[in-house]
Structure formats: C-alpha cells, structure tokens
Tab-separated table of C-alpha atoms and ligand atoms in Angstrom:
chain	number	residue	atom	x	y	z
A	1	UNK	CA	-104.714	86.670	-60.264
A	2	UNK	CA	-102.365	85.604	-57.693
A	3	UNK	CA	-104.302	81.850	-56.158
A	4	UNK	CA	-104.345	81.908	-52.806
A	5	UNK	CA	-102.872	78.492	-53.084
A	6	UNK	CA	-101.670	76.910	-56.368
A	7	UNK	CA	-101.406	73.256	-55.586
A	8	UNK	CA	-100.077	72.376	-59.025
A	9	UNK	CA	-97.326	74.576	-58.473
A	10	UNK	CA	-96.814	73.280	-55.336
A	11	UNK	CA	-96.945	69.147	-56.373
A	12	UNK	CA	-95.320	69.769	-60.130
A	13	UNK	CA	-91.842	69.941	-58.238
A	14	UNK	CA	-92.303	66.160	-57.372
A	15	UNK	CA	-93.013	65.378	-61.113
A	16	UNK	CA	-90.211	62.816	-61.783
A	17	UNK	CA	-90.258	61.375	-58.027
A	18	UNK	CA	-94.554	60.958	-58.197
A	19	UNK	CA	-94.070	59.476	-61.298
A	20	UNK	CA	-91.579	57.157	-60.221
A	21	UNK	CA	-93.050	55.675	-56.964
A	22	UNK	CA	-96.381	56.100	-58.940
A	23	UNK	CA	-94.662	53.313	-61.073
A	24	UNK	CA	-93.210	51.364	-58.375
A	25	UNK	CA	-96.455	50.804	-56.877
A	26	UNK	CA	-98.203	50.073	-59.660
A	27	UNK	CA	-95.828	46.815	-60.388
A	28	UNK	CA	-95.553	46.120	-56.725
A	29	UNK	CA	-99.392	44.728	-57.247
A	30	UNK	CA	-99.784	45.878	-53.185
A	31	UNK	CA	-101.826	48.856	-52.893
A	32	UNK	CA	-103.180	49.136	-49.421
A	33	UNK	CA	-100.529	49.152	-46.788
A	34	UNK	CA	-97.004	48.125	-48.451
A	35	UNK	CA	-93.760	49.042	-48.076
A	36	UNK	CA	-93.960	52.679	-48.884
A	37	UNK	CA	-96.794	53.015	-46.258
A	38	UNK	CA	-94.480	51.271	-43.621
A	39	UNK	CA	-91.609	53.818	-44.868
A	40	UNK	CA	-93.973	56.683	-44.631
A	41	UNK	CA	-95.848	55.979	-40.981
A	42	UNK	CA	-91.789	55.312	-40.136
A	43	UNK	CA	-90.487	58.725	-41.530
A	44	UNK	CA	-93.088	60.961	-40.243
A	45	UNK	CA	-93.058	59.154	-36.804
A	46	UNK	CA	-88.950	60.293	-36.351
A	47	UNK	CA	-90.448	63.373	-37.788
A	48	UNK	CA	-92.392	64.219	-35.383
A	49	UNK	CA	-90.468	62.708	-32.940
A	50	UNK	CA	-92.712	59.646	-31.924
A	51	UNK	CA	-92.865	56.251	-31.566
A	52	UNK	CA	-95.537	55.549	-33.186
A	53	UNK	CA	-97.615	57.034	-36.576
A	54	UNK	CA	-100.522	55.110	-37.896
A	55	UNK	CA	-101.574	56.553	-41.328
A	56	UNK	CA	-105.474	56.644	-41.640
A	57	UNK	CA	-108.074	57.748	-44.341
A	58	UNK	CA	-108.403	61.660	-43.374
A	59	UNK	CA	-107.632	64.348	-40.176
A	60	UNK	CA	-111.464	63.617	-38.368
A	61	UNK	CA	-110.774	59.795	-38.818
A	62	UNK	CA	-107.314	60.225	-36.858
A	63	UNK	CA	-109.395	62.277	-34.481
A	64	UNK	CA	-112.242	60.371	-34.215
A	65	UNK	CA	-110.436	56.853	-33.964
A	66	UNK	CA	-107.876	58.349	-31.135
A	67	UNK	CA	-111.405	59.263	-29.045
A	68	UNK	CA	-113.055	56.044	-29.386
A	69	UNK	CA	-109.591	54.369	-28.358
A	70	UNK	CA	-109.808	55.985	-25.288
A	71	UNK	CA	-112.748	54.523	-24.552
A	72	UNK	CA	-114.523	57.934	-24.186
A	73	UNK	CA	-118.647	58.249	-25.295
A	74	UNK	CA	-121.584	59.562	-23.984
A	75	UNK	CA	-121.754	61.096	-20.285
A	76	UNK	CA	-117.797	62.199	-20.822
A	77	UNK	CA	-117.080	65.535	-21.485
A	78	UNK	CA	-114.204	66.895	-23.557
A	79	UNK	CA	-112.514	70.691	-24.132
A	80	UNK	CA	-112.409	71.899	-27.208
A	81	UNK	CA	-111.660	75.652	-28.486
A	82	UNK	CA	-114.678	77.456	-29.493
A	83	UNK	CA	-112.310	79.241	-32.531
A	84	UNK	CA	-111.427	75.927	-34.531
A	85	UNK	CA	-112.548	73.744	-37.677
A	86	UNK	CA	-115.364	72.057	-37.270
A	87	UNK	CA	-113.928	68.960	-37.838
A	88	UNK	CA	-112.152	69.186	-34.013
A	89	UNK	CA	-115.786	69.767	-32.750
A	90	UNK	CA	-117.057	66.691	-35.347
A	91	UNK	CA	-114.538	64.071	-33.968
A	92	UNK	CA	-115.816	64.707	-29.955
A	93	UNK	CA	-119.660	64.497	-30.726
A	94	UNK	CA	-119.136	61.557	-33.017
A	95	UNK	CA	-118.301	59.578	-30.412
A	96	UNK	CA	-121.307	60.604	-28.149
A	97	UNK	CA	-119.184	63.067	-26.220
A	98	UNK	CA	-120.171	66.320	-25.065
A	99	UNK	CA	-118.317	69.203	-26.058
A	100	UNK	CA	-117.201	71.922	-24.144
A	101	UNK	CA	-115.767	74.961	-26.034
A	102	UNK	CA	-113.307	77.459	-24.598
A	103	UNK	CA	-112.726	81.017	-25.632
A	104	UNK	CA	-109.483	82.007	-27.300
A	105	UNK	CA	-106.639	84.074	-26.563
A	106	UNK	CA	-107.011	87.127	-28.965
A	107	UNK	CA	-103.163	87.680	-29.567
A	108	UNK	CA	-102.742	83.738	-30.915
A	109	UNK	CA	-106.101	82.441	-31.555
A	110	UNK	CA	-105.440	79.283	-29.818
A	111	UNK	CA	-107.209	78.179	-26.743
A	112	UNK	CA	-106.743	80.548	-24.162
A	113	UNK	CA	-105.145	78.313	-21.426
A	114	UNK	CA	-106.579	80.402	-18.239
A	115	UNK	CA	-109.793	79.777	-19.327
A	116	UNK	CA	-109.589	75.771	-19.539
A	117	UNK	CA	-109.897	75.196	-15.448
A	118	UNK	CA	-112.831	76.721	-14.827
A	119	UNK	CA	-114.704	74.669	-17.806
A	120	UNK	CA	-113.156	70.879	-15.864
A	121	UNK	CA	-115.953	69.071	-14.515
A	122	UNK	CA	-116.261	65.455	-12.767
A	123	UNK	CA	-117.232	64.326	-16.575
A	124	UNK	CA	-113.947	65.814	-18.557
A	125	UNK	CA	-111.960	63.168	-19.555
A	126	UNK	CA	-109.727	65.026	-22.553
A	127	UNK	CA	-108.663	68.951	-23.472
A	128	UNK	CA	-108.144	68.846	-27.316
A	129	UNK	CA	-105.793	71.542	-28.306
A	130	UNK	CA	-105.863	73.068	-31.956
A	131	UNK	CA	-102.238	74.468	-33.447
A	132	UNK	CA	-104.611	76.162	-35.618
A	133	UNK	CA	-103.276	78.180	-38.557
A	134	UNK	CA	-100.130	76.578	-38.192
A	135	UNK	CA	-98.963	77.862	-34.898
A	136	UNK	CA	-98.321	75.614	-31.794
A	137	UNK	CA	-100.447	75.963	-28.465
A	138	UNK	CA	-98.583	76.988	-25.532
A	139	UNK	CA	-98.701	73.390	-23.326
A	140	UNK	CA	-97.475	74.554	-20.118
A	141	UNK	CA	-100.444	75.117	-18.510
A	142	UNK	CA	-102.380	72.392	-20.057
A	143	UNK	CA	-99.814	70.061	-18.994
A	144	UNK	CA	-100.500	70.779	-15.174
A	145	UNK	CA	-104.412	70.912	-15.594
A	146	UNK	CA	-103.826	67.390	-17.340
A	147	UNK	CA	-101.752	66.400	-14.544
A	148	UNK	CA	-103.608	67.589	-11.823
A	149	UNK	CA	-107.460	66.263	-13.376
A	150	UNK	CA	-106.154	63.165	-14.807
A	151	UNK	CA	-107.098	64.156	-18.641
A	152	UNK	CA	-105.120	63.070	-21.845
A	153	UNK	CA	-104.091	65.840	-24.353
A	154	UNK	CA	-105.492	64.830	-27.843
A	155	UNK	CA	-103.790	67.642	-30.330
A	156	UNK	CA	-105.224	68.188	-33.805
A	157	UNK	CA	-102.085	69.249	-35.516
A	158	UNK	CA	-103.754	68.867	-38.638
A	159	UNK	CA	-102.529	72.477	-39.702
A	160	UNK	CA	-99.240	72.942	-38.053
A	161	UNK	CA	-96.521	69.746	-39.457
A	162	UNK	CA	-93.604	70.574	-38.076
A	163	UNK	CA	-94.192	73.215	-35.760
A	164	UNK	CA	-92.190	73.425	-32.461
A	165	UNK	CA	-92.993	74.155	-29.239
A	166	UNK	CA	-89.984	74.584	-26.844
A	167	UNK	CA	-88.072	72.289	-29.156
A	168	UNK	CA	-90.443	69.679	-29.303
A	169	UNK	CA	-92.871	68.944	-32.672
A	170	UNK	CA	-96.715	68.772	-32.808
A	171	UNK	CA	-97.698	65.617	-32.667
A	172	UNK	CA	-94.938	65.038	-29.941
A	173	UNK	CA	-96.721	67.539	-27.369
A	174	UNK	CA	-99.375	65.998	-25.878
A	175	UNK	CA	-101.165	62.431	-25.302
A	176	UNK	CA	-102.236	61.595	-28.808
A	177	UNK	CA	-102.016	63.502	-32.165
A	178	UNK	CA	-104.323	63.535	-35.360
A	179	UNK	CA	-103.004	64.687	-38.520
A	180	UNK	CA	-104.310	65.620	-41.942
A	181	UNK	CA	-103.024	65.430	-45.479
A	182	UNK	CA	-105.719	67.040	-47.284
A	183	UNK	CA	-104.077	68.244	-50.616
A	184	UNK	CA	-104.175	72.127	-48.968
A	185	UNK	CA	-102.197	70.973	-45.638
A	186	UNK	CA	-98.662	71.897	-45.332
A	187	UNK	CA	-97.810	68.211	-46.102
A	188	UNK	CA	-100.600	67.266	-48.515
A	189	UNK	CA	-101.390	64.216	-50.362
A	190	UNK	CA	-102.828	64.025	-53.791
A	191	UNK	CA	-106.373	63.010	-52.057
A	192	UNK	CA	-107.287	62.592	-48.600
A	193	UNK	CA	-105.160	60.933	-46.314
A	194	UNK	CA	-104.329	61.284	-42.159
A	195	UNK	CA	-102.194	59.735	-39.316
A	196	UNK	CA	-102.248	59.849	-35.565
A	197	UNK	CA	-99.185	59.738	-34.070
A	198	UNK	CA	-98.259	58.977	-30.218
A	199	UNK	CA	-95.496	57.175	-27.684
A	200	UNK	CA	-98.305	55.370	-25.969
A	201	UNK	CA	-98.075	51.693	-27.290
A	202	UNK	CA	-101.195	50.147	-26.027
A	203	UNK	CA	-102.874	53.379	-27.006
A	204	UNK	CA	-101.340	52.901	-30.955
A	205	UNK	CA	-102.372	49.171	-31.025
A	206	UNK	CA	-105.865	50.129	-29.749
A	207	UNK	CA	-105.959	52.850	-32.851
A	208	UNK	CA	-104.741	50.186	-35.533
A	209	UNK	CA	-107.028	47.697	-34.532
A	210	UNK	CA	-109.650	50.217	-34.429
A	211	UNK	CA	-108.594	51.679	-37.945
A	212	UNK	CA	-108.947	47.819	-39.472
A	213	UNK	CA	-112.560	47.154	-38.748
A	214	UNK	CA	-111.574	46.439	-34.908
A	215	UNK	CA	-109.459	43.424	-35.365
A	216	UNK	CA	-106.372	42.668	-33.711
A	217	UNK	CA	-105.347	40.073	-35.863
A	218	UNK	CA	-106.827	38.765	-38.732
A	219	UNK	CA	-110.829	37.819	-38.628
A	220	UNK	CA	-110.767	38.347	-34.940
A	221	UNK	CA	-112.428	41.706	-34.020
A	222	UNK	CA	-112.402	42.748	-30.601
A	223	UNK	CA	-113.615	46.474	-31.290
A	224	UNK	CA	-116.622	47.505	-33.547
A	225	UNK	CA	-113.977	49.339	-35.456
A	226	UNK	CA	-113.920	51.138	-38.624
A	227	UNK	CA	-111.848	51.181	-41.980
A	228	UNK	CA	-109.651	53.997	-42.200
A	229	UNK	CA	-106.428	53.486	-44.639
A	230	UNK	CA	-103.887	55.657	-46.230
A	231	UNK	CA	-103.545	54.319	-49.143
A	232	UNK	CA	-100.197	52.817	-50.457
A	233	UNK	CA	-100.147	55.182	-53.239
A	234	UNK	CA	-100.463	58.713	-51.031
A	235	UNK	CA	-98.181	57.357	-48.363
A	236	UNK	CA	-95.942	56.976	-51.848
A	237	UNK	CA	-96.390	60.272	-52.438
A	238	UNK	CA	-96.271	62.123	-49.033
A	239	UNK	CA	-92.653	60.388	-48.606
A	240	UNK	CA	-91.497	62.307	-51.543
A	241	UNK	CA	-92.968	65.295	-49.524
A	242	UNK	CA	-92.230	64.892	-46.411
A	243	UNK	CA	-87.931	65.669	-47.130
A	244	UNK	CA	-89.126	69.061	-48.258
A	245	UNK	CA	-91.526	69.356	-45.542
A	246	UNK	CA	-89.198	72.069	-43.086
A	247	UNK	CA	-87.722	73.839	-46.020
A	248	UNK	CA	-91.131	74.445	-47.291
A	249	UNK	CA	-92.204	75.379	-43.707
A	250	UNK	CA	-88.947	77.710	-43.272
A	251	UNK	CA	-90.097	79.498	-46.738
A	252	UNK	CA	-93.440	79.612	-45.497
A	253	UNK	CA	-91.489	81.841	-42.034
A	254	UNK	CA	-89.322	83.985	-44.207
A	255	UNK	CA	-92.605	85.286	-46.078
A	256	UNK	CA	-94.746	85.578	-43.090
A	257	UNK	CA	-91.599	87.447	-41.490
A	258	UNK	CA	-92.064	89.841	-44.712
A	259	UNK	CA	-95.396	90.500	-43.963
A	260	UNK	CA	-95.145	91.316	-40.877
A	261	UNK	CA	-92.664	93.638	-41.589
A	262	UNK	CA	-94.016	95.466	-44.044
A	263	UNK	CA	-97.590	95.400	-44.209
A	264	UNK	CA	-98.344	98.907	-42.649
A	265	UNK	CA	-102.106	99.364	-42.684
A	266	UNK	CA	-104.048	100.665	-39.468
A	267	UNK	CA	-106.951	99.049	-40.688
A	268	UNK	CA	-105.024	95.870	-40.614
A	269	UNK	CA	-104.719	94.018	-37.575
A	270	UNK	CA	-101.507	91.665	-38.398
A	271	UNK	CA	-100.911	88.004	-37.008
A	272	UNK	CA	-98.747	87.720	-33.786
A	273	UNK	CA	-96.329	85.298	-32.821
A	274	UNK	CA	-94.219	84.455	-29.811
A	275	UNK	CA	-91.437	82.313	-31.059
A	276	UNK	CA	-90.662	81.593	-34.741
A	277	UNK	CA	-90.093	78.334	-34.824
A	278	UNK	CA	-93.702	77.738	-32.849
A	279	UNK	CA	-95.227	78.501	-36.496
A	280	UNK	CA	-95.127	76.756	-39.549
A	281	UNK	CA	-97.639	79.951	-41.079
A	282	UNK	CA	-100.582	76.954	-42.587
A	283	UNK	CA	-102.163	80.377	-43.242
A	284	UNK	CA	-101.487	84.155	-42.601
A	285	UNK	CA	-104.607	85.489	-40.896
A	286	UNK	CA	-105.385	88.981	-41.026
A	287	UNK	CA	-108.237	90.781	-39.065
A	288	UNK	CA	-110.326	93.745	-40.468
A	289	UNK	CA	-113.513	95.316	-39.648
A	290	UNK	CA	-114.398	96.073	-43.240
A	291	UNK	CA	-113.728	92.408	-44.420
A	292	UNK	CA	-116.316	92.351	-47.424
A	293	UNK	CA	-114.494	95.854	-48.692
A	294	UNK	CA	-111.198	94.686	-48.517
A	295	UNK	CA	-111.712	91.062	-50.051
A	296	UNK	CA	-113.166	92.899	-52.784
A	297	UNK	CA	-110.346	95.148	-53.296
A	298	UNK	CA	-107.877	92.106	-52.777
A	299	UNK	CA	-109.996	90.471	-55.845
A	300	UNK	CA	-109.998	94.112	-57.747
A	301	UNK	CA	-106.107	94.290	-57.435
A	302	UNK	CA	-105.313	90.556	-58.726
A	303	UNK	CA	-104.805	88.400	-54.878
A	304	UNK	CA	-107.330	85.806	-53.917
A	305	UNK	CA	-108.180	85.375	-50.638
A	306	UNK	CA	-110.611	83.594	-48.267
A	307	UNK	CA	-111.562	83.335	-45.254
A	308	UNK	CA	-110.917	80.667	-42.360
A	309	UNK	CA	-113.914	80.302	-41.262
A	310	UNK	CA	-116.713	82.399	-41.627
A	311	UNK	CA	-119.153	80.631	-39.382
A	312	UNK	CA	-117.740	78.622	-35.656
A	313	UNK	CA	-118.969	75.415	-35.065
A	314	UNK	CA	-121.349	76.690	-32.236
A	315	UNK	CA	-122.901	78.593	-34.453
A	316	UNK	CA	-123.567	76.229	-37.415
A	317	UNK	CA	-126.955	74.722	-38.164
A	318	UNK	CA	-125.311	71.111	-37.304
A	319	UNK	CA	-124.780	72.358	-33.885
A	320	UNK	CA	-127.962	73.929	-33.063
A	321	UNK	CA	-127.842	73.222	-29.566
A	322	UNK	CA	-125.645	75.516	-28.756
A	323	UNK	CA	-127.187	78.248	-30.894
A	324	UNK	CA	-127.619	80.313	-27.643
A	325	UNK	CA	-124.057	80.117	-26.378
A	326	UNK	CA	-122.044	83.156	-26.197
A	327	UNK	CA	-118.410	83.020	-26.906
A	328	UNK	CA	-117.577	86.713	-28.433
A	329	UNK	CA	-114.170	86.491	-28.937
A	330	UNK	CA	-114.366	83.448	-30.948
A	331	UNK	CA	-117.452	84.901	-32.996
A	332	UNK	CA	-115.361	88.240	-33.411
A	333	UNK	CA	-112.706	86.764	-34.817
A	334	UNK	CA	-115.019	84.503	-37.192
A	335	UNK	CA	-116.581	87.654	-38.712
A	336	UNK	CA	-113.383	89.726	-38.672
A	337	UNK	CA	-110.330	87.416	-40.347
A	338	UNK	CA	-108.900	86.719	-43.905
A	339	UNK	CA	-106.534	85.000	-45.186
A	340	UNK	CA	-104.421	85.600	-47.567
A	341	UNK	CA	-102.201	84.188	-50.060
A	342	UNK	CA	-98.675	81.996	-48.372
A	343	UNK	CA	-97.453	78.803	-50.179
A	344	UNK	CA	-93.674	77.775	-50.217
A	345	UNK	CA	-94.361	78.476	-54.577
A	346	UNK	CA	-95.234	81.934	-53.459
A	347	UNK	CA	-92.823	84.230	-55.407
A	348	UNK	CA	-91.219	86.800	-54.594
A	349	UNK	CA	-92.736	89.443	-56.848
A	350	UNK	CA	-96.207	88.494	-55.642
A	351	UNK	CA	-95.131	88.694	-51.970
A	352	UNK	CA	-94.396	92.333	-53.146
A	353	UNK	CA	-97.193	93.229	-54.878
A	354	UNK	CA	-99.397	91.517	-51.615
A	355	UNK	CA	-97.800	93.631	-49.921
A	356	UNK	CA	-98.029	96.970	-51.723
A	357	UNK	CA	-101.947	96.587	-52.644
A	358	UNK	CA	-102.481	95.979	-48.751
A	359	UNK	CA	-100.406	99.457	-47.866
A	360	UNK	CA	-102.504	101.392	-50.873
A	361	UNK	CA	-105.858	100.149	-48.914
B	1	LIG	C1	-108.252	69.892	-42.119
B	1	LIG	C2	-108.568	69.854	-40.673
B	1	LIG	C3	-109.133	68.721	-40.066
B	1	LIG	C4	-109.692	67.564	-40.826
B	1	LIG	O1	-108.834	66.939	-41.707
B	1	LIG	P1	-109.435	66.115	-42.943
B	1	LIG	O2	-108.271	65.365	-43.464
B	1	LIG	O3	-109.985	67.107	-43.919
B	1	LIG	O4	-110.492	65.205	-42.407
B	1	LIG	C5	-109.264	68.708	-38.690
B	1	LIG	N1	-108.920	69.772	-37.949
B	1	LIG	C6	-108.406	70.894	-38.490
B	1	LIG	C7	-108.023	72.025	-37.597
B	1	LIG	C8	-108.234	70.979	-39.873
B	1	LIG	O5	-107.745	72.106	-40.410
C-alpha cells in the first residue's frame, strides 16, 4: 500500500541531526524556551519574512491567542470561510465571537473574495483567511475591504509554510498569522507545536504575555492569559526542518505539476492553480461524484487516501446553530473531494503507479 503520508519516511532523514539536538537539550537541563526555541521563533520569523514569531503549543492556540489579543469577544463578529478546518471556526467562537462564514470560490477553494463585502456588518472586526490545502488566498481584495472597514487580516497558514503570494510568504500577508506543526503539516514537529507570526510589535508582546499565563513580566499578570509553549525540544527539532522546508515544498510542486499533467480522467475533476509558487500542495485535492467507488478502488489498487473533510464546520453537531444555513458550494465540495497521496518521500514509481490506477478508473 502506498500511505498517504509516511511520516517516518519523512522524519528518518533527520536521524543523526534529531538525535543530536535531542542530546544537546537533554544536557542543556533547559527544556521550555532555550536557546534552540529563540533560534527557531528567529529562523522561521526571516522565513516568513516577519518581525516577529512566537512559538506556541498547537495551530488553534496561535489562533485563538492572536483573537483574544485583539481584544475581540462577544458582540464582534468575524469572517471566516465556510470550506475550512474546523479549527479556524474553533479559534473565533472560543473567544465569544460570532462567526460569519463565506462561500468559496470553486476553482481554488479559498474564500471567494466578492463574496466577503456583502457579509461586513457594524460588528466585524476581523476576515480570517485560510491558505487551505497549501495554496495562498488571493489578498488584493481583502486588503481594500480591510482598509476601507477598518478590520485586521488574521491568516491561518497552518497548511501552506512557505507559500507565496506575489512574492510575499504566508504569514507575511496579512495582520497576524497562526501556524501549525502538527506532525502531518508541511513543517511538522514530532508532537504538537504552533507559532503566530506578525510585524505588529505591541500586537506580538500582547500574544507572549497572553501565551505565559498573561504576564508581562514575571508574577505580574495583566491578562487572564493562558499557557501555550513550544517546547524546547520540537523547536529543536523543527530547526533541523525548517532548512529543508522549500526544497521539500518545491518536490511537493514538481509532483503536483505531474499530476496535473497526466492524470486524464473525466470523472476526475483536478486541482487548479493560478501561480506556482502560490502553492506549497499541503494536499492534492481531487473532486469526484462517485467518491465512495473510487476510494475503494484507490484502496483495491494499493494508494491510501482520505478525505479533507467530510463534514464543514456548519454542519457539525458542535455547531448546531447553524444547522439550517445553506452554503452549497462549500457542502459540495465537502461531499465531493479526496485526497490523495503527496509527501516530499513520495517516489517516483508510486507517483506513476498513482497516476496510472487513476487513468484505468
Ligand atoms: C491543522 C490546522 C489547524 C490547527 O492546528 P493544530 O496544531 O492541530 O491545533 C488550524 N487550521 C487549519 C486549516 C489546519 O489545517
């Protein structure tokens, strides 16, 4: 069976680095927020091109924390796309904010920009934007509705490390940024881990304190905060990853490029993209009709796959209040796409045979 991710593959080529810092730490005696942390928030700050990154436990933490920094709770309204992680949805109603979901655009799956006006009330304070499966959300628009409402951009770039848009990285593109490190992200820690990253200085010392039970300096807590850490020994390890991070990203292009080129199915609907660079391909999202049928067939000929996500967050049991809404695009897509298998361990031989068992369908 080809996995439709093989993390071990993926981590074994750090062996003698993870080993080594793994060591390092270990006699260093410091294990929550040492050097390697400070290295880490450093590197993946000029990474994204930032000022500031502030690693934190998970992806929803970063989220979460960067909302209650703003100040905004209950009464405040916030955009979110309907076609997203729940975890995006999670972070705004956490903090006693409404959300308010908009439709996608069916070529990219991100949030449809034209349709973000007409949802702006007197109460939206924030548009979250979602580079979801990897592939960055066109800002232009979304800049001038910022602009023009007064509303910060809060991304959740916790799929698409690295991705450009118009030269510029996620995490770099709006207000605010949360990232994840979940061991399955395209830079993935060995556990949970997270960051937020922004150039907004008072908003990044807000988000520390916040992060470290809402005290600006020690025993003096000015925020009911929270604890959120990355620990010293993932920020260890995610500094090993992080130099492979674009040549991982770049493999993750040339197969998606293969795929597109010679997957030839009409029962297929393939992913789209408008600039390569804009993706970094966290998944490769397919859309058929006959989903069940086909993921049986993937299973029958040897290639895992799964789907991203079956349910949308309006529609799940935690989110009940909205169990009326309407958003047929978004629940389309939810009962239409798979995923299927992209790593930068994928080989070449099993991008083949993907291929060919796809064309025999
Ligand atoms: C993974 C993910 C998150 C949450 O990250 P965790 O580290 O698992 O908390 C948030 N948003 C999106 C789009 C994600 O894919």
């Amino acid at each position: 069976m080809i996995p439709f991710l093989d993390l071990e593959k993926i981590n074994s080529r750090f062996n003698t680095e993870f080993r080594a810092v793994l060591n390092r730490v270990l006699i260093s005696g410091q294990y929550i927020h040492g050097e390697f942390y400070d290295s880490f928030c450093k590197n993946f700050a000029n990474f994204c091109g930032v000022k500031y990154a502030l690693g934190v436990a998970n992806g929803l933490d970063a989220l979460r924390i960067i909302i209650k920094a703003y100040g905004f709770g209950p009464g405040d309204e916030i955009i979110v796309p309907a076609n997203t992680f729940i975890a995006t949805v999670l972070a705004v109603s956490d903090n006693g904010c409404t959300p308010v979901f908009v439709e996608p655009d069916i070529d990219t799956y991100l949030i449809n920009p034209d349709l973000i006006e007409e949802k702006i009330t007197s109460k939206t304070r924030a548009i979250v934007v979602v580079h979801l499966y990897g592939q960055a959300v066109d800002m232009v628009k979304i800049k001038e509705l910022a602009a023009k409402y007064n509303l910060k951009i809060i991304e959740d770039a916790a799929q698409a490390h690295g991705a450009y848009f118009r030269g510029q990285r996620t995490g770099s593109l709006g207000d605010s940024a949360g990232f994840s490190f979940y061991p399955g992200k395209n830079l993935g820690a060995l556990g949970d881990g997270g960051a937020i990253t922004t150039n907004d200085p008072i908003l990044y010392e807000k988000c520390k304190a916040i992060a470290n039970y809402g005290s600006d300096y020690k025993y003096h807590h000015i925020y009911k905060g929270v604890n959120s850490r990355l620990d010293e020994l993932q920020a260890a390890f995610l500094d090993c990853k992080l130099a492979l991070l674009d040549s991982d990203n770049q493999r993750r292009r040339d197969i998606s490029a293969y795929y597109r080129a010679n997957i030839k199915n009409s029962r297929v609907v393939l992913p789209r993209v408008l600039c390569e660079l804009s993706h970094v391909w966290h998944l490769f999202v397919i859309r058929t009709t006959d989903r069940a049928n086909l993921m049986k067939y993937l299973s029958d000929n040897n290639v895992q796959s799964l789907i991203h996500y079956p349910v949308p967050p309006h529609q799940q049991l935690a989110y009940a209040e909205y169990s009326d809404y309407s958003l047929p695009l978004t629940e389309m897509i939810h009962n239409e796409v798979l995923s299927i298998p992209i790593s930068p361990v994928l080989e070449d031989n099993e991008v083949d045979h993907i291929v060919d068992v796809l064309n025999n369908y």
